[in-house]
Coordinates of C-alpha atoms and ligand atoms in Angstrom, one line a residue:
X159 CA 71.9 101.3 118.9
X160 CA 74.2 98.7 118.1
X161 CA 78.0 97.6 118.5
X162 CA 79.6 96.4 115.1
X163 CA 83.2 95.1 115.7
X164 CA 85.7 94.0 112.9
X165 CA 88.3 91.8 113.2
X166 CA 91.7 91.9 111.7
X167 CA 90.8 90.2 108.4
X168 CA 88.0 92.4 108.2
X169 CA 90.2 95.3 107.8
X170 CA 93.1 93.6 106.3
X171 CA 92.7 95.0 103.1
X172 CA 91.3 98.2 101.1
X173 CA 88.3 95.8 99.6
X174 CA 87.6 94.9 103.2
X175 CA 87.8 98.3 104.8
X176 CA 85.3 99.0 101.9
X177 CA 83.1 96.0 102.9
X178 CA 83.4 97.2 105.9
X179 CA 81.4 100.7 104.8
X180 CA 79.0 98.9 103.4
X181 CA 77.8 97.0 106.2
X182 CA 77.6 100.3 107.9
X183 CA 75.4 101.5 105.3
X184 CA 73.0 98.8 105.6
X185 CA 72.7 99.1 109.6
X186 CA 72.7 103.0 109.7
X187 CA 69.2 102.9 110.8
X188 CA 70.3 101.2 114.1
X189 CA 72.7 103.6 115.2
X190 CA 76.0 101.5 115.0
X191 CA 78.9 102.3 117.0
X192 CA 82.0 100.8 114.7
X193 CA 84.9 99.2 116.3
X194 CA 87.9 97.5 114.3
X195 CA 90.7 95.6 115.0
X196 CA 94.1 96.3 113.8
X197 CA 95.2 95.1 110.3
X198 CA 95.7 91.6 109.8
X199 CA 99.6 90.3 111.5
X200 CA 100.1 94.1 112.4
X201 CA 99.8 93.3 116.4
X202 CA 101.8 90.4 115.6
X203 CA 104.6 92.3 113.7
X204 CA 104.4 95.0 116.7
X205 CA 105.3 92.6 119.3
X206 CA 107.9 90.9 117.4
X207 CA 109.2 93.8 116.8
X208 CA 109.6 94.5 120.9
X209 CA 111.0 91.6 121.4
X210 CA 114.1 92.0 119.0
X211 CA 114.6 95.4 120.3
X212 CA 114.5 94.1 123.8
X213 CA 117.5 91.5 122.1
X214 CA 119.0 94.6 121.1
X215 CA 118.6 93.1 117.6
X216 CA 118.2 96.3 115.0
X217 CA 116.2 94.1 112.7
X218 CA 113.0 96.3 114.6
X219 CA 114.2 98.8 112.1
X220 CA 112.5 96.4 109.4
X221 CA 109.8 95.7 111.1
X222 CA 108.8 99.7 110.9
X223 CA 109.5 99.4 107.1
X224 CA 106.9 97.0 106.7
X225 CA 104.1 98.1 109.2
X226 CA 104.7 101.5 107.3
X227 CA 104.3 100.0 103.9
X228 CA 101.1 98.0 105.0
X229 CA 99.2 100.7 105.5
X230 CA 100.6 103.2 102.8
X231 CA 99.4 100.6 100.4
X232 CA 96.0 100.1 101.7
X233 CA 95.4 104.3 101.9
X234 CA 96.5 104.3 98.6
X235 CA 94.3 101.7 97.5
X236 CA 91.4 103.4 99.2
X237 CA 92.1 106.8 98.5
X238 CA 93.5 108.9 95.4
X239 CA 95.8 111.3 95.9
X240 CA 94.6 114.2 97.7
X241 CA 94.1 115.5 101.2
X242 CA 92.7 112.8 102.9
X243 CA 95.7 110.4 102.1
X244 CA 98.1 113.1 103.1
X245 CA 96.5 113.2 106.1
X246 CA 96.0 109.7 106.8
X247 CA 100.2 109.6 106.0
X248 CA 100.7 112.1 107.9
X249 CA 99.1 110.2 110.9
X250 CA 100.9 107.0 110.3
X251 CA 104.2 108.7 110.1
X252 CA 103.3 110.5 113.4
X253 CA 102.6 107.1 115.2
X254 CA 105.4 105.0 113.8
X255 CA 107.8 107.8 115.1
X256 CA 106.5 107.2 118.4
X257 CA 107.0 103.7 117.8
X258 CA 110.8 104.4 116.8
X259 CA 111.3 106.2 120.2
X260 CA 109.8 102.9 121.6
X261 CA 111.9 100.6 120.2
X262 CA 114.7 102.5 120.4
X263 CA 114.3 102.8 124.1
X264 CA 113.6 99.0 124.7
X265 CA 116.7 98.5 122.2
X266 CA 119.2 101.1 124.5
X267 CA 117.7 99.4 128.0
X268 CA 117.3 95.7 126.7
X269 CA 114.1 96.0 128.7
X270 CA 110.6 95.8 128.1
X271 CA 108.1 96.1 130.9
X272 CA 104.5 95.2 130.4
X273 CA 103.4 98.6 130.3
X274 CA 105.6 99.3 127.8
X275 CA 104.4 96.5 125.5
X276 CA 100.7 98.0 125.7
X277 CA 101.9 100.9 124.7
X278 CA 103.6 99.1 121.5
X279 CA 101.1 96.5 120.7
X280 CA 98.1 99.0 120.9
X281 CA 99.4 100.8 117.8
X282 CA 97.6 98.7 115.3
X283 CA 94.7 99.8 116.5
X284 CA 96.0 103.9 116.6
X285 CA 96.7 103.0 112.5
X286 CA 93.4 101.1 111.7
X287 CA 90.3 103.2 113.3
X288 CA 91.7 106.5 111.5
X289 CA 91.9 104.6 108.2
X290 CA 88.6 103.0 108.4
X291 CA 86.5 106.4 109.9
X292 CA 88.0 107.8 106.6
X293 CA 87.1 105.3 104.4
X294 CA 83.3 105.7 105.5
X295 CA 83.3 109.1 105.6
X296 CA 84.5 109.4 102.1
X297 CA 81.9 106.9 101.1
X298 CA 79.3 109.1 102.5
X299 CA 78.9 107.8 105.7
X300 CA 78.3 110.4 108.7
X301 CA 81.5 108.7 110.6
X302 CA 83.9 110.2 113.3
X303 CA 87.4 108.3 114.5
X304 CA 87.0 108.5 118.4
X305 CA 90.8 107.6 120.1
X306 CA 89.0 104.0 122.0
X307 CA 91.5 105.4 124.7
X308 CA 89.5 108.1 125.8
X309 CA 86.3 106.6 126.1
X310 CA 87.4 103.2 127.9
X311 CA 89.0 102.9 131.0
X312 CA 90.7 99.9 132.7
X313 CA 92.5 99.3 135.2
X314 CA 96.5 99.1 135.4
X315 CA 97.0 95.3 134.9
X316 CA 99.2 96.1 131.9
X317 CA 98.7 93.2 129.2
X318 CA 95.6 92.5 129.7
X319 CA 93.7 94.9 131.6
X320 CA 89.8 94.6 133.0
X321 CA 87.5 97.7 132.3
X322 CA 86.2 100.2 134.9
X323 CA 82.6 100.1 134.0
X324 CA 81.0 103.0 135.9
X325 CA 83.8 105.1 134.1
X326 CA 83.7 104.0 130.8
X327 CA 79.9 104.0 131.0
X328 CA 80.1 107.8 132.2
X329 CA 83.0 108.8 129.1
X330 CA 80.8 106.7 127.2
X331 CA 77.1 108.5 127.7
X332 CA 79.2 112.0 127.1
X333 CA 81.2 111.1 124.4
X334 CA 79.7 108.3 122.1
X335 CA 75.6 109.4 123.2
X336 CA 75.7 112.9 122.0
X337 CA 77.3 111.8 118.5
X338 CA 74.8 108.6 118.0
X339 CA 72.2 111.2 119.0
X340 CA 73.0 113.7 116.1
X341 CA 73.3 110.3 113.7
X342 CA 76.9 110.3 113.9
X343 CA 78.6 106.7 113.7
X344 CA 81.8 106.8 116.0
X345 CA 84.3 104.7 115.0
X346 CA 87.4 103.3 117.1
X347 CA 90.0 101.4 117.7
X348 CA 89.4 98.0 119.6
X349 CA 92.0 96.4 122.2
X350 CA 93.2 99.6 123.8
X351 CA 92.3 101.3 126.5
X352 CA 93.6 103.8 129.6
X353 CA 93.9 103.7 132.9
X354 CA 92.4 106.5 134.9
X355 CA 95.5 108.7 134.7
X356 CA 95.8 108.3 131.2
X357 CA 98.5 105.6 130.7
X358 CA 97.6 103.4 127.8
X359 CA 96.9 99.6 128.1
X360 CA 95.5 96.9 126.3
X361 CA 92.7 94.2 127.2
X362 CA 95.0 91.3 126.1
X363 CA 95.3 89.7 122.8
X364 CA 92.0 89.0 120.6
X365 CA 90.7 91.6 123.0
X366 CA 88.7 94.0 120.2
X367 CA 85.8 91.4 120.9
X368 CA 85.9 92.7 124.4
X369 CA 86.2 96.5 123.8
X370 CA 82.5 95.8 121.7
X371 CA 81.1 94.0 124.7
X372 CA 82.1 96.7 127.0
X373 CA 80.7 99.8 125.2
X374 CA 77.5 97.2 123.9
X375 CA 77.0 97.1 127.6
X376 CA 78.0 100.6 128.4
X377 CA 75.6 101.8 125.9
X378 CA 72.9 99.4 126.4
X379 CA 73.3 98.0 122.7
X380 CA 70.3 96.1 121.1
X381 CA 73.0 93.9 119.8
X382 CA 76.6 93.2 119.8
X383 CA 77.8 92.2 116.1
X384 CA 81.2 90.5 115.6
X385 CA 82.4 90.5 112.6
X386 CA 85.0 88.0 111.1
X387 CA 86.5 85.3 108.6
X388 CA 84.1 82.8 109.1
X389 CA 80.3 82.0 109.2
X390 CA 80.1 81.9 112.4
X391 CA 80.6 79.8 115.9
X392 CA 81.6 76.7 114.6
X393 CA 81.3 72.8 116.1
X394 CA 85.2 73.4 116.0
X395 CA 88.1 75.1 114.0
X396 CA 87.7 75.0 110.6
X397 CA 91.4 75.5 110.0
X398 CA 91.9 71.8 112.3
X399 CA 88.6 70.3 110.9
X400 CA 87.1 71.2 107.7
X401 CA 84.3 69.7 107.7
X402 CA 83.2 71.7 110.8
X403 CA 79.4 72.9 111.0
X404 CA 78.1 76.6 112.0
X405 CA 76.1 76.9 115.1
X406 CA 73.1 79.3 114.4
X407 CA 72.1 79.6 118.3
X408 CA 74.2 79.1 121.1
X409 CA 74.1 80.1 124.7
X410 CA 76.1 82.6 126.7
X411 CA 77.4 79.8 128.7
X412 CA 78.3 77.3 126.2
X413 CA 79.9 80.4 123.8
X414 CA 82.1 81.7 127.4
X415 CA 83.4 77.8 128.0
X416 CA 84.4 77.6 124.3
X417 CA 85.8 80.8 123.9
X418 CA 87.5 80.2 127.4
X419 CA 88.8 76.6 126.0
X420 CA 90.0 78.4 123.0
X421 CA 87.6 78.9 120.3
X422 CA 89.7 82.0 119.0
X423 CA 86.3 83.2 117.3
X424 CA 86.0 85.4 121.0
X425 CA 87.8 86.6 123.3
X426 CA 86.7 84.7 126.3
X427 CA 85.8 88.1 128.0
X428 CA 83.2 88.8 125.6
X429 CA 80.6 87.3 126.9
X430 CA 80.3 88.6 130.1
X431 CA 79.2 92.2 130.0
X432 CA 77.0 91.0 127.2
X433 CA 75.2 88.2 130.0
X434 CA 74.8 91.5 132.1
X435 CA 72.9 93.6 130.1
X436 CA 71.0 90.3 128.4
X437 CA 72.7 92.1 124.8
X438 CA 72.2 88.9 122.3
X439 CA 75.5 88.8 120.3
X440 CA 76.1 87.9 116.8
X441 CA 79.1 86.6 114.8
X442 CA 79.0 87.6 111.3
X443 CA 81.3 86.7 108.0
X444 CA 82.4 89.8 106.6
X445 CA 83.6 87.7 103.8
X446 CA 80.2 86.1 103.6
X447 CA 77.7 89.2 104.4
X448 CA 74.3 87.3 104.0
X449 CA 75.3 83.9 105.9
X450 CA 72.9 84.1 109.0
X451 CA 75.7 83.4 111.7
X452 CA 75.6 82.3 115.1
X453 CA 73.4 84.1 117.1
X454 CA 74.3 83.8 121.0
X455 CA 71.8 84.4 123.7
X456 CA 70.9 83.8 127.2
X457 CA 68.0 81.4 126.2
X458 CA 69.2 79.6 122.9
X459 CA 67.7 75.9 123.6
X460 CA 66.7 73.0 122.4
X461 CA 69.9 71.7 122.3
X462 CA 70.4 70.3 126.0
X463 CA 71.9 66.7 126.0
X464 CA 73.6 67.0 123.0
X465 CA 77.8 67.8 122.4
X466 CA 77.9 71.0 121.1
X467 CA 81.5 71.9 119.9
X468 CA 85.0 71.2 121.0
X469 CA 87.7 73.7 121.1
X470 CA 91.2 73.4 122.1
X471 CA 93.9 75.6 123.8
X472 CA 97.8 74.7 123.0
X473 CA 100.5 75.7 125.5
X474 CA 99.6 74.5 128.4
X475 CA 102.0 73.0 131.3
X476 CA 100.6 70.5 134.1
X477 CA 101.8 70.6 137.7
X478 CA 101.8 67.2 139.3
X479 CA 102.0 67.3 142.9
X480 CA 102.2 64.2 144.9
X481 CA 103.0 63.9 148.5
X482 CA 102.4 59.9 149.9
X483 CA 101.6 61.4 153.9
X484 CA 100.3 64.6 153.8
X485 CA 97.7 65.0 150.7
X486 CA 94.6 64.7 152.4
X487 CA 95.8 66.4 155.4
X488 CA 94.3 69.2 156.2
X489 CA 95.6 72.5 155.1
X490 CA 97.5 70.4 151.8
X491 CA 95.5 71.8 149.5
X492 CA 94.8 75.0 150.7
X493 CA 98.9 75.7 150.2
X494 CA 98.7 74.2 146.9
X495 CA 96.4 76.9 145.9
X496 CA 98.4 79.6 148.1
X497 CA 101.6 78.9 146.2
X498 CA 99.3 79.6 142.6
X499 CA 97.7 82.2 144.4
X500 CA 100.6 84.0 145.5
X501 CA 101.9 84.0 142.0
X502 CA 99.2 85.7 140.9
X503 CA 98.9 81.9 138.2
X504 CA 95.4 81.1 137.3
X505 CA 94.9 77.4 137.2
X506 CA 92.3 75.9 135.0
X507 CA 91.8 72.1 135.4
X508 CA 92.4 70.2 138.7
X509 CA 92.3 66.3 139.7
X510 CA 92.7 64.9 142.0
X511 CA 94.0 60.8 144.0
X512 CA 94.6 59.8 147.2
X513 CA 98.3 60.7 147.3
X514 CA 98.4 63.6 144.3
X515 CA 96.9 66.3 142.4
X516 CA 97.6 67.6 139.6
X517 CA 96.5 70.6 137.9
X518 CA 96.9 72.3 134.6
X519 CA 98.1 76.0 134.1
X520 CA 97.8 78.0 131.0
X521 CA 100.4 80.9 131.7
X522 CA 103.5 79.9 133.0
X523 CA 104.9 83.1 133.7
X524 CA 105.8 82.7 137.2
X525 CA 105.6 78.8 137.4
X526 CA 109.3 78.3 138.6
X527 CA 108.6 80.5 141.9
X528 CA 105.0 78.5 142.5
X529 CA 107.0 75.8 141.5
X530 CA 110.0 76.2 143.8
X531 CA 107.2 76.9 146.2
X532 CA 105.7 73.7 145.6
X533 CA 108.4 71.9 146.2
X534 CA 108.6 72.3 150.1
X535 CA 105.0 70.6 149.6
X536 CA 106.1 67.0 148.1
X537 CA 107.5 65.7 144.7
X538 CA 106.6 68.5 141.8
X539 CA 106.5 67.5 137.7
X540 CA 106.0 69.7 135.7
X541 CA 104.7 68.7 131.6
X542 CA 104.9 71.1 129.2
X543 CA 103.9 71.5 125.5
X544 CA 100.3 69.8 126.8
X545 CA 97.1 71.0 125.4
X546 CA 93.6 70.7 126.5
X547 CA 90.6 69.6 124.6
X548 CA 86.8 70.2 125.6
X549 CA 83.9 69.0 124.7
X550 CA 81.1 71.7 124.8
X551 CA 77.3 71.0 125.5
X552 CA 74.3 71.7 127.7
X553 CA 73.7 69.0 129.7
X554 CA 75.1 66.5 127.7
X555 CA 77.7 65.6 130.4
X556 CA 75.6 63.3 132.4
X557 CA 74.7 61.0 129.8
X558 CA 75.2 57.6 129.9
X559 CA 77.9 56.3 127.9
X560 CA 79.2 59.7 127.3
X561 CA 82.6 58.7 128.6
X562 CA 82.8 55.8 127.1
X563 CA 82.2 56.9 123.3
X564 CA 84.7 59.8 124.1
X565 CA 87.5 57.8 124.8
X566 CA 87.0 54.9 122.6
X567 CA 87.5 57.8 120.1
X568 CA 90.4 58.7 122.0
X569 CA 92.0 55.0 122.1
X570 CA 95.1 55.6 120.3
X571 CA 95.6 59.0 121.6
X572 CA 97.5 59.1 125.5
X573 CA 95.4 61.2 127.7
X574 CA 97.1 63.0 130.3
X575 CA 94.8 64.0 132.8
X576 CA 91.0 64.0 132.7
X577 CA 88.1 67.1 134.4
X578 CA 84.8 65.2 134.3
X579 CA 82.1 66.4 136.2
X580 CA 82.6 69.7 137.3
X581 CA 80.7 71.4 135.0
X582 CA 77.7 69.7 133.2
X583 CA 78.7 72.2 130.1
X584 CA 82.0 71.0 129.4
X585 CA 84.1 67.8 129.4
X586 CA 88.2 68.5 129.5
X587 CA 91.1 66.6 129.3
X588 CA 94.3 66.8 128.6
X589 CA 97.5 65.6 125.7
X590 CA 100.5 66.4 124.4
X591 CA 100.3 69.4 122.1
X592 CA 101.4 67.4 119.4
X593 CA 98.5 65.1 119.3
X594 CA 95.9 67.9 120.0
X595 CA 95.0 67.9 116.4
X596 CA 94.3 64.6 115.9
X597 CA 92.5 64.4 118.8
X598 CA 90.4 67.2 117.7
X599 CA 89.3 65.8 114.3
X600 CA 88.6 61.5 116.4
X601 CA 86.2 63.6 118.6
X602 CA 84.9 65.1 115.7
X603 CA 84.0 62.2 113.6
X604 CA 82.6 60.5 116.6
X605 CA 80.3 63.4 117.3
X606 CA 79.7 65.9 114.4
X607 CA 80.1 64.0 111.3
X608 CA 77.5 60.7 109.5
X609 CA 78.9 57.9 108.6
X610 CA 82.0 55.0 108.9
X611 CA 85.1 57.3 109.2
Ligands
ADP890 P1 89.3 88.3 114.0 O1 90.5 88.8 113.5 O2 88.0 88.6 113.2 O3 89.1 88.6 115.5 P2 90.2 85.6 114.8 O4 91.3 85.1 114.0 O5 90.5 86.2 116.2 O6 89.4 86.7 113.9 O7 89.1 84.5 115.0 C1 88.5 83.9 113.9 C2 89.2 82.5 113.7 O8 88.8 81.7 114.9 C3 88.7 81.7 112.6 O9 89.3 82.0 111.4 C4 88.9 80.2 113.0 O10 90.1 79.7 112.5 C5 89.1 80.4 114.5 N1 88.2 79.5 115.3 C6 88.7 78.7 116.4 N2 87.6 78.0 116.9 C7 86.5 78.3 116.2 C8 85.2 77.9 116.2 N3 84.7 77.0 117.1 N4 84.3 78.5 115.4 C9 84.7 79.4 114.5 N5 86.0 79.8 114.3 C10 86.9 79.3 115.2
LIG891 N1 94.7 93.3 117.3 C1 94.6 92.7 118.6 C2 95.3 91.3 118.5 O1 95.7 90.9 117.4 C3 93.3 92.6 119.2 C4 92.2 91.9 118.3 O2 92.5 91.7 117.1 O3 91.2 91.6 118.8 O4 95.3 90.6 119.5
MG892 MG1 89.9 87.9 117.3

């Protein structure tokens, strides 16, 4: 069997929910188990709408309005009058009542906890996987909506919770195995999940690329198909850089480093449970059906000392911590990290000097406690609006000159803070967010494109 997700803009739209069949069709033989994102901006619209109510702002009222007519349109585009669109309505309605009560409640207690917010920004995916099980079954397809939040189970980190795998691989074999076994194709809803008891929760945003890992390796897929708005992994955004190139193999570790440096293409999760079961995995243009994609796999080589791609992640604050007597003490460090730690704040890049270290953090939830923490430690800065750029590539790292060509690309661009070293897949440094762009396309011309700039 395999695992075909499809992302937002591959559902966006009654044409693309009827692409969507036809893929289907042409993989039938394979077994696929379907799994779609909300529409396009829905989860978007859901959360905005959360946050106004939580302002006690009734402008949420609108936001129902339009979520409403969104997916009125598309039924109606997909399906004539008739039972089917009743039904389908008569779903939506049923949903976006809940979502009234939900609103209403975070409007009357100007509060909104996390759990609550799954429970709101999951919804996209409660509208979509109904809407796109009918549109294959009425095509002919032997499909079956399957609520994703019976089948997976996570546990209760509410925002972006991690899967229970011996459970969702046991709900999986009785649930999904028995319908792939009679040639049914079941089809749900990525991004949410439950915990144990039932509560709902979500795997955190971009997460239906996750939910396909996770049942690809709960179901010991063949292959792990993600379908999008591009042609694939690219050497870097093509919304920042259009002249960026498709990457037809790439490995599982240099697609995890990207994705975790922000290649949006996949949620940085994805690869993992597909490295565990050794499930190759495929990202696929739904716009662009017979472009071959980028095909990503514990043994793609032949491409070891070269850079690869470069990805960026915007809003990210640095913590700067310098303390003249004590930082190579020992023990300084070690409460550094406690403070994070404690917090519960994962820290991505570190460096490090004789009398400082500095470190870069990506949310900044609870940075003012580790920062007040901090401060008992030595001097504390904080820089926000920073972003980090990497530089992607098997063993390209240790190549002499590397450094050099990177930042006489970079020379009129102020680097913050540098990581060098510590991996040999990926380079990092940091700059402001507003030069993240440009320092994207220098890096590109230097390594990805021919010719004088
Ligand atoms: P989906 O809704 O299908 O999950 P996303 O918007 O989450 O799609 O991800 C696809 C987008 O990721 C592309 O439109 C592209 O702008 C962006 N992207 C960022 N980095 C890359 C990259 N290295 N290769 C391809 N796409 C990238
Ligand atoms: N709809 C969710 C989001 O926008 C999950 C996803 O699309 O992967 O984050
Ligand atoms: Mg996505």
């Amino acid at each position: 069997m395999i695992v075909m997700k499809f992302g937002g803009t591959s559902v966006g739209t009654a044409k693309r929910m009827e692409g969507l069949a036809e893929r289907v069709r042409e993989r039938l033989p394979r077994q696929p188990v379907v799994v779609v994102s909300a529409l396009s901006g829905i989860t978007d619209r859901l959360i905005r709408g959360a946050r106004l109510a939580e302002a006690q702002d009734g402008a949420w009222e609108t936001v129902i309005r339009e979520i409403q007519e969104r997916h009125h349109a598309v039924i109606g585009e997909l399906f004539p009058a008739g039972p089917v669109a009743d039904r389908l309505r008569g779903q939506v309605a049923l949903i976006l009542s809940e979502l009234r009560t939900f609103y209403a409640g975070v409007h009357s207690l100007a509060e909104l906890t996390p759990r609550t917010l799954d429970a709101i920004s999951g919804m996209g995916e409660r509208l979509s996987f109904e809407i796109a099980a009918a549109t294959m079954a009425d095509r002919g397809l032997p499909a079956q909506a399957v609520d994703a939040r019976t089948v997976l189970v996570t546990d209760e980190t509410f925002g972006r919770a991690a899967p229970l795998m011996e459970e969702t691989q046991a709900r999986c074999e009785a649930s999904l195995r028995p319908l792939l076994g009679r040639g049914v194709v079941p089809v749900l809803g990525g991004f949410i999940a439950s915990t144990r008891k039932g509560v709902s929760t979500t795997l955190g945003r971009g997460g239906s690329d996750w939910s396909a890992s996770i049942l690809g390796a709960a179901l010991s897929a063949q292959a792990i198909e993600i379908w999008t708005d591009v042609d694939g992994m690219m050497t870097v955004d093509p919304r920042v850089v259009p002249a960026a190139r498709v990457l037809s193999e790439v490995s599982f570790t240099e697609a995890a480093e990207l994705a975790y440096f922000g290649a949006k293409v996949l949620h940085p999760a994805t690869i993992k449970p597909a490295v565990e079961k050794g499930i190759p995995v495929l990202v696929l243009n739904s716009l662009n059906p017979s472009a071959p994609g980028t095909r990503i796999t514990a043994d793609a080589d032949g491409t070891a000392g070269e850079a690869r791609a470069i990805a960026f992640k915007k809003g990210i604050s640095v913590v700067h911590i310098s303390q003249p007597r004590m930082l190579m003490a020992y023990g300084f460090v070690a409460r550094v990290f406690e403070a994070f730690d404690r917090h519960r704040t994962a820290v991505d890049l570190i460096a490090t000097s004789e009398v400082s270290i500095s470190l870069t953090v990506d949310d900044a939830a609870r940075l003012p406690a580790v920062q007040a923490e901090l401060a008992t430690l030595g001097e504390v800065k904080v820089l926000q609006e920073m972003a980090i750029v990497s530089v992607v590539g098997r063993g390209f790292i240790r190549r002499p000159g590397l450094a050099a060509r990177i930042f006489q690309a970079l020379r009129e661009v102020n680097v913050v803070m540098i990581s060098f070293g510590a991996s040999d897949v990926n380079l990092s440094f940091v700059v402001a967010e507003a030069e993240a762009e440009k320092a994207v396309r220098l890096l590109h011309r230097e390594f990805f494109e021919e010719g004088p700039p």
